[in-house]
Tab-separated table of C-alpha atoms and ligand atoms in Angstrom:
chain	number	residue	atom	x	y	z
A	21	UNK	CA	108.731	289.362	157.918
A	22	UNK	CA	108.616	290.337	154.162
A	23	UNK	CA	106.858	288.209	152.035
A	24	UNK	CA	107.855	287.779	148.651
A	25	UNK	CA	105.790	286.360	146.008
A	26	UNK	CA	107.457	283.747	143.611
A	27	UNK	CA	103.949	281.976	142.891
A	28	UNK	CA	103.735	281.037	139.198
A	29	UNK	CA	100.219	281.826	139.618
A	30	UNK	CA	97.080	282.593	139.908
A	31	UNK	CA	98.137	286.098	139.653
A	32	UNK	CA	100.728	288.037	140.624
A	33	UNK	CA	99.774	292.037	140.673
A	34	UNK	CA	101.406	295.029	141.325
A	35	UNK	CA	100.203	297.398	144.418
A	36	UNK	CA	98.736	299.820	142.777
A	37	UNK	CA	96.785	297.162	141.195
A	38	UNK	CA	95.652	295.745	143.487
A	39	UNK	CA	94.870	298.694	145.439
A	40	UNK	CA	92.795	300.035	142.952
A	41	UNK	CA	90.954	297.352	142.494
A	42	UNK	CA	90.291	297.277	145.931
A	43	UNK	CA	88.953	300.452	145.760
A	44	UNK	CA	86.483	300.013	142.683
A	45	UNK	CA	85.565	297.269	144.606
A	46	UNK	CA	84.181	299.380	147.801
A	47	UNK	CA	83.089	302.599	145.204
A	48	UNK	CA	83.287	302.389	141.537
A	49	UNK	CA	83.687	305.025	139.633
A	50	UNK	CA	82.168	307.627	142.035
A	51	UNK	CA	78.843	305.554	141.171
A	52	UNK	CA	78.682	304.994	145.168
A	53	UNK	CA	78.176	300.929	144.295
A	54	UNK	CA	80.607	298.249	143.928
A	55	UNK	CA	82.292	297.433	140.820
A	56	UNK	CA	80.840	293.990	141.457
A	57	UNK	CA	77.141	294.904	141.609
A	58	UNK	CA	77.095	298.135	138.458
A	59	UNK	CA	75.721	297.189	135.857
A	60	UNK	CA	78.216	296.007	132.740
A	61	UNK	CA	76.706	297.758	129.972
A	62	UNK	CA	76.609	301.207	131.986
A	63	UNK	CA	78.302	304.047	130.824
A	64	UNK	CA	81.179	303.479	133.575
A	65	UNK	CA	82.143	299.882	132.715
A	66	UNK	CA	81.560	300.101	129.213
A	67	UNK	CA	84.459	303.012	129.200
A	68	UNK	CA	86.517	300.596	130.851
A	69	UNK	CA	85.914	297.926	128.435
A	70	UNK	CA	86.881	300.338	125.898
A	71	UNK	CA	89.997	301.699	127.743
A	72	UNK	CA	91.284	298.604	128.413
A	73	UNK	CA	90.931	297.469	124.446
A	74	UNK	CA	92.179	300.170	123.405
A	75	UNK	CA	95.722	300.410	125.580
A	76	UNK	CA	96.115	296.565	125.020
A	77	UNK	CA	96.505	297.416	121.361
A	78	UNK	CA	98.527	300.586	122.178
A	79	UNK	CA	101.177	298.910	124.349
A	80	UNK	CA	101.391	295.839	121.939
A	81	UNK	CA	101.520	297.766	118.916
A	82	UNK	CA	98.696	296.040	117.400
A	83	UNK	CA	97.849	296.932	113.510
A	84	UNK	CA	94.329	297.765	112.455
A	85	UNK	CA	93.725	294.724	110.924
A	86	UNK	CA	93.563	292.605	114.317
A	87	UNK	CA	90.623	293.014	117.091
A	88	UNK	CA	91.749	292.329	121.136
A	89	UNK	CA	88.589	290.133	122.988
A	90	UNK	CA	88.556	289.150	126.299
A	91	UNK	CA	86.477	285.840	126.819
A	92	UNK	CA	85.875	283.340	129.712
A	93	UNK	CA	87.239	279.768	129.683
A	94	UNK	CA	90.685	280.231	130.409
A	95	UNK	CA	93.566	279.338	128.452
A	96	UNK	CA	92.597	275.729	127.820
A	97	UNK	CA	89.487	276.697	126.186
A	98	UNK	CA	91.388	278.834	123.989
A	99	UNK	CA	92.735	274.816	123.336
A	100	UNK	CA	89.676	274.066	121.435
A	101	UNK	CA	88.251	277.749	120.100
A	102	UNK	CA	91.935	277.565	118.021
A	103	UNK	CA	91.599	274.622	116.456
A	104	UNK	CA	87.699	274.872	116.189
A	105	UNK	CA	87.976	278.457	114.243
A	106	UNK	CA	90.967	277.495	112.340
A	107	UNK	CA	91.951	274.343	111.619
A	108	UNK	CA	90.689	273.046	108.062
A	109	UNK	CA	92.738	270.260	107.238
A	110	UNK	CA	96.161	270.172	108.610
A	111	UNK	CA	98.354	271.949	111.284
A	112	UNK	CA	101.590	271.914	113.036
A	113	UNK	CA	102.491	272.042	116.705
A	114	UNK	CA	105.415	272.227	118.767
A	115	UNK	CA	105.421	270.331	121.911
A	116	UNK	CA	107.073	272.164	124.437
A	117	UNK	CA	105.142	270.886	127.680
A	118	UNK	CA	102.434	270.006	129.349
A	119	UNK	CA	100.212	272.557	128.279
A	120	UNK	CA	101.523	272.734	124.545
A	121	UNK	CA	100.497	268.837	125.196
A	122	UNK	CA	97.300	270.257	125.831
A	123	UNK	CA	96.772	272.209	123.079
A	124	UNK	CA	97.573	269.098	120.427
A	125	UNK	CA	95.421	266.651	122.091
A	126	UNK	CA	92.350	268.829	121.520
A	127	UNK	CA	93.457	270.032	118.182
A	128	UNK	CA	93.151	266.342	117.123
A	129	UNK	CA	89.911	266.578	117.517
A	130	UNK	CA	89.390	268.711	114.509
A	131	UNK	CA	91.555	267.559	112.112
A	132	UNK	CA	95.009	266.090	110.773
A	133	UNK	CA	97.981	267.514	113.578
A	134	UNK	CA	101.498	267.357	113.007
A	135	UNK	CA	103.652	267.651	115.844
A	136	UNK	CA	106.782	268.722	114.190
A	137	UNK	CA	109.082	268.063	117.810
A	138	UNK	CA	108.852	267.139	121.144
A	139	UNK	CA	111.131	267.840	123.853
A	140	UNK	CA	109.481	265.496	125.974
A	141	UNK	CA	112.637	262.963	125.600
A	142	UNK	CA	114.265	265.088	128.704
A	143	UNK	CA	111.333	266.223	130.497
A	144	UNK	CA	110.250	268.951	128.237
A	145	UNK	CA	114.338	270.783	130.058
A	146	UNK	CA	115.062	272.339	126.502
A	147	UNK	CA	113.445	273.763	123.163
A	148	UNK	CA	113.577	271.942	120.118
A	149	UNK	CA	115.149	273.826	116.978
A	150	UNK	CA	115.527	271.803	113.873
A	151	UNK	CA	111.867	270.318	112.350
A	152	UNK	CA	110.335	271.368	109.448
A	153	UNK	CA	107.015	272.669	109.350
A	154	UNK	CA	105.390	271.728	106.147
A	155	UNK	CA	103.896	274.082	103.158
A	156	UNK	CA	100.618	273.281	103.366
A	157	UNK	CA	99.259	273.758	107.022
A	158	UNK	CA	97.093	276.160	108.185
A	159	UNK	CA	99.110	277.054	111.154
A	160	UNK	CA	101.737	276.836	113.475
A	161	UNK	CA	101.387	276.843	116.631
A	162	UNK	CA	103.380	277.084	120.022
A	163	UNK	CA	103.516	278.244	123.507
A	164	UNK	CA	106.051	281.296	123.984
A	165	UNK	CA	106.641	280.318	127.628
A	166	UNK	CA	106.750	277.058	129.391
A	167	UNK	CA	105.112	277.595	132.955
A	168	UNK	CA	106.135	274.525	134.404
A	169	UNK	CA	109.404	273.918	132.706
A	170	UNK	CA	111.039	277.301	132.773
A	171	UNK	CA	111.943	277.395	128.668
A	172	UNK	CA	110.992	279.950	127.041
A	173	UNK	CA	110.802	281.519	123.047
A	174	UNK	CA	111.397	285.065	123.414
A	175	UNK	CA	111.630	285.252	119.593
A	176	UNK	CA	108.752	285.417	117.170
A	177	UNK	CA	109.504	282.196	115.213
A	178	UNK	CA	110.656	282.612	110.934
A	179	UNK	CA	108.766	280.149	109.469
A	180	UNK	CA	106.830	280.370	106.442
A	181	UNK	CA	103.712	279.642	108.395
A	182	UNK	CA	100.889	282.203	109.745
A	183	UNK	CA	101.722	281.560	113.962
A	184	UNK	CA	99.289	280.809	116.846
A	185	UNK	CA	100.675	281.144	120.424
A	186	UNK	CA	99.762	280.538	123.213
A	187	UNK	CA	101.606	283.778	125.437
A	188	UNK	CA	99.561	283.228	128.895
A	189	UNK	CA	102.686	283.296	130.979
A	190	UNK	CA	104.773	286.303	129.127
A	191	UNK	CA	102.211	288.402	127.378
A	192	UNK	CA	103.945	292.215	128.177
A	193	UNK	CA	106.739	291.014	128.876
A	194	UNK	CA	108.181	292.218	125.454
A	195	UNK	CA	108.021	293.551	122.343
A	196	UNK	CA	106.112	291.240	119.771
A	197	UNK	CA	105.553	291.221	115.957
A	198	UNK	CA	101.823	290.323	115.643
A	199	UNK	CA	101.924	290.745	111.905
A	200	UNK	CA	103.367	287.121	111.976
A	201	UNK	CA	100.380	286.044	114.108
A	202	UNK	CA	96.724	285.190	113.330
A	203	UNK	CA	96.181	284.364	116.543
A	204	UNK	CA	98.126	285.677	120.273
A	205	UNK	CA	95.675	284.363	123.124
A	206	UNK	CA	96.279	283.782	127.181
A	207	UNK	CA	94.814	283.359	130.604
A	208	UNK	CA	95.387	286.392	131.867
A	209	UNK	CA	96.332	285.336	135.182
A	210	UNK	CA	100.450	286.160	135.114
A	211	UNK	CA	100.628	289.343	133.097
A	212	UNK	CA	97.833	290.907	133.214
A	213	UNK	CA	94.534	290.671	135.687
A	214	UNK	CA	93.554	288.277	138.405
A	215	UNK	CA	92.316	284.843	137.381
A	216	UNK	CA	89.242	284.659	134.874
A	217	UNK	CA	89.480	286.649	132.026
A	218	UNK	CA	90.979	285.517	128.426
A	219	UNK	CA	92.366	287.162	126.133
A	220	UNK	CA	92.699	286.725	122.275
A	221	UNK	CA	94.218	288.751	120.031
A	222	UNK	CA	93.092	287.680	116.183
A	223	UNK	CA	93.651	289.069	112.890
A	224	UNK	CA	90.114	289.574	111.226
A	225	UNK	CA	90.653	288.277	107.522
A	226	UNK	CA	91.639	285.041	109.249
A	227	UNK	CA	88.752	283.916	110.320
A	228	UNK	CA	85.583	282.317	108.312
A	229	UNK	CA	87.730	279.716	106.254
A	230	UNK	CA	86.493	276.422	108.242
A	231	UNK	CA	83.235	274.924	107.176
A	232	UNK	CA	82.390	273.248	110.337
A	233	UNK	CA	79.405	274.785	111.910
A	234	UNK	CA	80.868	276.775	115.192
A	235	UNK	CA	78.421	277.335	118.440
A	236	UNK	CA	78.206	280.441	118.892
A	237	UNK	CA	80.042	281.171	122.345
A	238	UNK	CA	83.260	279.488	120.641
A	239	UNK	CA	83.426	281.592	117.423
A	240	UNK	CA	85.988	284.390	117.554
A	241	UNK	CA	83.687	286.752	115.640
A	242	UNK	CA	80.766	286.523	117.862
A	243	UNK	CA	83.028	288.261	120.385
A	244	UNK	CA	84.247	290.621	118.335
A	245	UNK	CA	80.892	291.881	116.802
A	246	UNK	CA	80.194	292.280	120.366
A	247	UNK	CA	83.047	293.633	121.753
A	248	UNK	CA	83.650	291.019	124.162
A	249	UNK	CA	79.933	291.972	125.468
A	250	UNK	CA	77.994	288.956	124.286
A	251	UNK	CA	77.420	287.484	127.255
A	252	UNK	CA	78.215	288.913	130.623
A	253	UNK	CA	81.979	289.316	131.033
A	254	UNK	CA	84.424	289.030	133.860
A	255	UNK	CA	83.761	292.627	135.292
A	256	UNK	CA	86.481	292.633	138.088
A	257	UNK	CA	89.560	291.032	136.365
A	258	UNK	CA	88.818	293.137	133.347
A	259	UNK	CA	88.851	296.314	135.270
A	260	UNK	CA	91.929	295.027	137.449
A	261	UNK	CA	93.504	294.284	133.675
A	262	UNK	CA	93.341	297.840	132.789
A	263	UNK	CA	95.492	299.141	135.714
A	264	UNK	CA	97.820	296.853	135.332
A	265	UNK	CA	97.989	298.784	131.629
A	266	UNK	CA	98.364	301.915	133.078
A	267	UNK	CA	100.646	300.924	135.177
A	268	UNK	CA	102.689	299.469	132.100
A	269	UNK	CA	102.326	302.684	130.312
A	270	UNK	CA	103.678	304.525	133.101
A	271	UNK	CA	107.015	302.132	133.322
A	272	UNK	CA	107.618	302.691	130.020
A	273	UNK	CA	105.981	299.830	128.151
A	274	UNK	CA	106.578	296.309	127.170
A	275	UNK	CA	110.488	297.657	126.112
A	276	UNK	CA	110.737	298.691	129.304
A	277	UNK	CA	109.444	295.522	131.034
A	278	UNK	CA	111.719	293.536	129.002
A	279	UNK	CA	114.765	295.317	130.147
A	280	UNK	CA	113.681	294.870	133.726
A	281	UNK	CA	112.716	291.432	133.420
A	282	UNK	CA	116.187	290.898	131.658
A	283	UNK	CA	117.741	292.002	134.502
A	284	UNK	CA	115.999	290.235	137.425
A	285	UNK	CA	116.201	287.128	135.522
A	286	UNK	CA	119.997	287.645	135.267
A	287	UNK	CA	120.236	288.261	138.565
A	288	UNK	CA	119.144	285.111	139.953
A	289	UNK	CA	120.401	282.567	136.655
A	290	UNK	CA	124.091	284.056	137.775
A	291	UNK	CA	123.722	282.977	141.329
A	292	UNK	CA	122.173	279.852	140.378
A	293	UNK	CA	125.012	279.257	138.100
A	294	UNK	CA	128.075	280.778	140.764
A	295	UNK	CA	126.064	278.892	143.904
A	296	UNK	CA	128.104	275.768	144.833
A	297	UNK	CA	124.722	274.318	146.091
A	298	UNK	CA	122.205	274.614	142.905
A	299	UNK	CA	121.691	274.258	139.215
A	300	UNK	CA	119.586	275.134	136.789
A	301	UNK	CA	117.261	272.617	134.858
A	302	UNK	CA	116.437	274.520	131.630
A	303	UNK	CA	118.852	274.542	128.775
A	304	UNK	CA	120.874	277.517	129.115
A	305	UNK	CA	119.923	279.260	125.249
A	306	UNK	CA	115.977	278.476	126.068
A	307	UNK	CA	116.070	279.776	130.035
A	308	UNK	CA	112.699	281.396	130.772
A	309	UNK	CA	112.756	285.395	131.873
A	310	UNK	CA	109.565	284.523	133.991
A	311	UNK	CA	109.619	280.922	135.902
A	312	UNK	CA	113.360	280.620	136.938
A	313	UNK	CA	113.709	276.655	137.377
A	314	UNK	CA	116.235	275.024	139.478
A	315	UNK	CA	117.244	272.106	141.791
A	316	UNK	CA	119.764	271.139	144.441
A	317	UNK	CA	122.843	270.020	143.167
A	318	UNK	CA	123.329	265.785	143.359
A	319	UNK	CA	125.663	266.182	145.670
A	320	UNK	CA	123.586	268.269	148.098
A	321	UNK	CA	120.020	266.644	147.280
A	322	UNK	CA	119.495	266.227	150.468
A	323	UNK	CA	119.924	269.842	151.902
A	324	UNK	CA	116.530	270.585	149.350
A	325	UNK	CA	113.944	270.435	151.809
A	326	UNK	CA	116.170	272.514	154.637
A	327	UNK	CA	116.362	275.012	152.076
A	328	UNK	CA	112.624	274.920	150.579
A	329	UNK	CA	112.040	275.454	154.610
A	330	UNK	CA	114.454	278.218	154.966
A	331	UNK	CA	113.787	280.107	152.256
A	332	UNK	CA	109.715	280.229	153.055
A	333	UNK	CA	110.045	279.944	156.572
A	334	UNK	CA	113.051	282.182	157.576
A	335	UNK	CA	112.924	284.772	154.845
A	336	UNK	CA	109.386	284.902	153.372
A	337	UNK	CA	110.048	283.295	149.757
A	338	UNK	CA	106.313	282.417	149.050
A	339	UNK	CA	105.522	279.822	146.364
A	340	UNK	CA	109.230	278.892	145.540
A	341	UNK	CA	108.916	275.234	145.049
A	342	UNK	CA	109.028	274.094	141.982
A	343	UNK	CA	106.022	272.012	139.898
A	344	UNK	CA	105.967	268.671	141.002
A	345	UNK	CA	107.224	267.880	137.565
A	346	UNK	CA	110.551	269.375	137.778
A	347	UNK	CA	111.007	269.211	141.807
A	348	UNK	CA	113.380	271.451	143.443
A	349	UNK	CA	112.785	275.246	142.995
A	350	UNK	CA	110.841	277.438	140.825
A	351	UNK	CA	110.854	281.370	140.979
A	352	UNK	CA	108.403	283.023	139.031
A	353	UNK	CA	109.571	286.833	137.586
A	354	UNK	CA	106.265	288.165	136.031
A	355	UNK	CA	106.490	291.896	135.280
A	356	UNK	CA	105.032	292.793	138.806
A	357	UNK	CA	107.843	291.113	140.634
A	358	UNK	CA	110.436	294.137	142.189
A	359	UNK	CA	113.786	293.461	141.643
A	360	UNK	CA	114.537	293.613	145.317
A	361	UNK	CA	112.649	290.163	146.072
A	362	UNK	CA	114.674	288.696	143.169
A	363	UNK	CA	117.894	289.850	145.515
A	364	UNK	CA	116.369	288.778	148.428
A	365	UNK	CA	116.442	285.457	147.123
A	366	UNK	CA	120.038	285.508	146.013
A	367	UNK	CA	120.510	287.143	149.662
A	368	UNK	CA	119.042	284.011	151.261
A	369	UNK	CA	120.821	280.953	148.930
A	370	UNK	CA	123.916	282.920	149.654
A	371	UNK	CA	123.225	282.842	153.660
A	372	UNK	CA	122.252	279.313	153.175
A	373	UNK	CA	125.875	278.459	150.907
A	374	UNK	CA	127.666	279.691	153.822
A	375	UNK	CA	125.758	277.435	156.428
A	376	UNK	CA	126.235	273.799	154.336
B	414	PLP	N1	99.095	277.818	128.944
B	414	PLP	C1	100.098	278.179	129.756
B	414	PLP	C2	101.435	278.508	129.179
B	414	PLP	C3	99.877	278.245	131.147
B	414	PLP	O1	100.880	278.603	131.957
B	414	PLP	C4	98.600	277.932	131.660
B	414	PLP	C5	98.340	277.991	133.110
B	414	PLP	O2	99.183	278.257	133.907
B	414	PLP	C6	97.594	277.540	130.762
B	414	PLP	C7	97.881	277.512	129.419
B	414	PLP	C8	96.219	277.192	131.245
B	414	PLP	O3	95.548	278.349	131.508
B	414	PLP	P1	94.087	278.359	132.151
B	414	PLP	O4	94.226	277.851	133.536
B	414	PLP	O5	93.724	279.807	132.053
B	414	PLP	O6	93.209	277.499	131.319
């Protein structure tokens, strides 16, 4: 049977990807040893570090002024570095889940945080829109896409404030205006690479305003006086990071992912919405392109675990259940999802309509 992979993580690849990864794996580079065993400041990996910086800036469009690093840590260290390299007195935060959540509880740590909204009131199901961000902080910050909850902010915000997101679950999946950013940073885990490499993308004059004393591993510019080759750095989900740019750059781009990922999301929100059996949980205006999240009807709450088992067991739907936060179902669409597993899936709720 087919398997189709709806995880929302840790990664989710395309073939070629993968396979060539595979391959550098067995024989990198012609170099006759394993990409896992060279050496990362040869000549070989040092042209990939410098490959993959370089078409990360291309495909985003990044201006001069901003430098791309790729760190350890994950995500939630990201959490910390933020607030650590930029916070001087006072900053705002959207609360848009649990790992926006995150992100404020360790920005407290350094100083004054206003959380302008919270959506938490109905389990985090919608995006807040009117709160008012005041003049004087030194950033605002918020997570594009909601992992867990399936909302998502597929437009760089207008505010008056310089922006920090946090894009680890739809980096490339769209066009973005980083002159509104200082700072753009992710796991790389959905987009981009297998699990263990971070990226950040920071504008340069924005750094070196806080007069806390930084260690040195957490400071944005030791990284990029080093081109993310201070310490030893995730050699195999960096070099699996740059095919997955190629492969990008051969689709078309990030345009070119958003009008596919426009479309497979479509796909499966208009069954959700036509299906007698299921609904949606997300607010319609704040659905996510890349974690689809729905549950059984009230009426048919108890067909959910026939289906969970039909779905993965009948017709190879891998990962479809949904955070134990939400319940029910959740679908993730990253970039490297084919449109014919999202119409699988509509194939198999339709199959399992007809049954109930
Ligand atoms: N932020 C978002 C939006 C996520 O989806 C995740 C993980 O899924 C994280 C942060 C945490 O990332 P990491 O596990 O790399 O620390």
């Amino acid at each position: 049977m087919k398997k189709h992979n709806f995880y929302a993580g840790p990664s989710i690849l395309n073939e070629k990807v993968i396979k060539a990864t595979a391959d550098a794996v067995l024989d990198f580079a012609g170099t006759g040893l394993s990409l896992l065993e060279v050496s990362h400041r040869g000549k070989e990996f040092d042209a990939v570090m410098a490959e993959t910086n370089q078409l990360f800036k291309e495909l985003l469009d990044i201006p001069a002024e901003y430098e791309v690093v790729f760190v350890g840590g994950g995500a939630s260290m990201q959490f910390c570095m933020v607030p650590y390299n930029m916070l001087r007195t006072k900053a705002a935060y959207l609360d848009t889940g649990t790992w926006a959540s995150k992100a404020i509880k360790e920005a407290k740590l350094f100083g004054e945080v206003d959380v302008v909204a919270s959506s938490k009131d109905k389990n985090y199901s919608y995006i807040p829109k009117n709160y008012t961000i005041a003049d004087d902080v030194d950033y605002f910050h918020y997570t594009s896409n909601n992992t867990i909850y399936g909302t998502e902010i597929r437009k760089d915000p207008d505010v008056k404030a310089r922006l920090i997101c946090d894009m680890s679950s739809d980096i490339f999946s769209r066009p973005i205006d980083i002159s509104k950013y200082d700072i753009i940073y992710g796991g790389a885990q959905k987009n981009l690479a297998p699990a263990g490499v971070t990226f950040a993308i920071v504008r340069k004059d924005a750094l070196g305003k806080v007069e806390r004393p930084i260690p040195t591993m957490l400071k944005y510019s030791t990284h990029i006086e080093k081109d993310s080759m201070f310490n030893t750095p995730p050699v195999l989900p960096i070099y699996s990071a740059l095919q997955t740019l190629k492969w990008y750059k051969e689709m078309g781009g990030v345009k070119a992912m958003q009008k596919l990922n426009e479309e497979k999301a479509a796909i499966l929100y208009n069954e959700i919405d036509r299906n007698r059996l299921f609904v949606g949980t997300a607010a319609e205006e704040d659905r996510s392109l890349m974690n689809v999240c729905f549950v059984m009807k009230e009426e048919y709450k108890e067909l959910e675990a026939a289906f969970a088992d039909f779905a993965i067991k009948e017709r190879g739907m891998m990962g479809i259940k949904g955070h134990r936060s939400v319940g029910g179902f959740r679908a993730s669409l990253y970039n490297a999802m084919p449109k014919s597993s999202v119409e699988a899936l509509v194939a198999a709720m339709q199959e399992f309509e007809k049954k109930h």
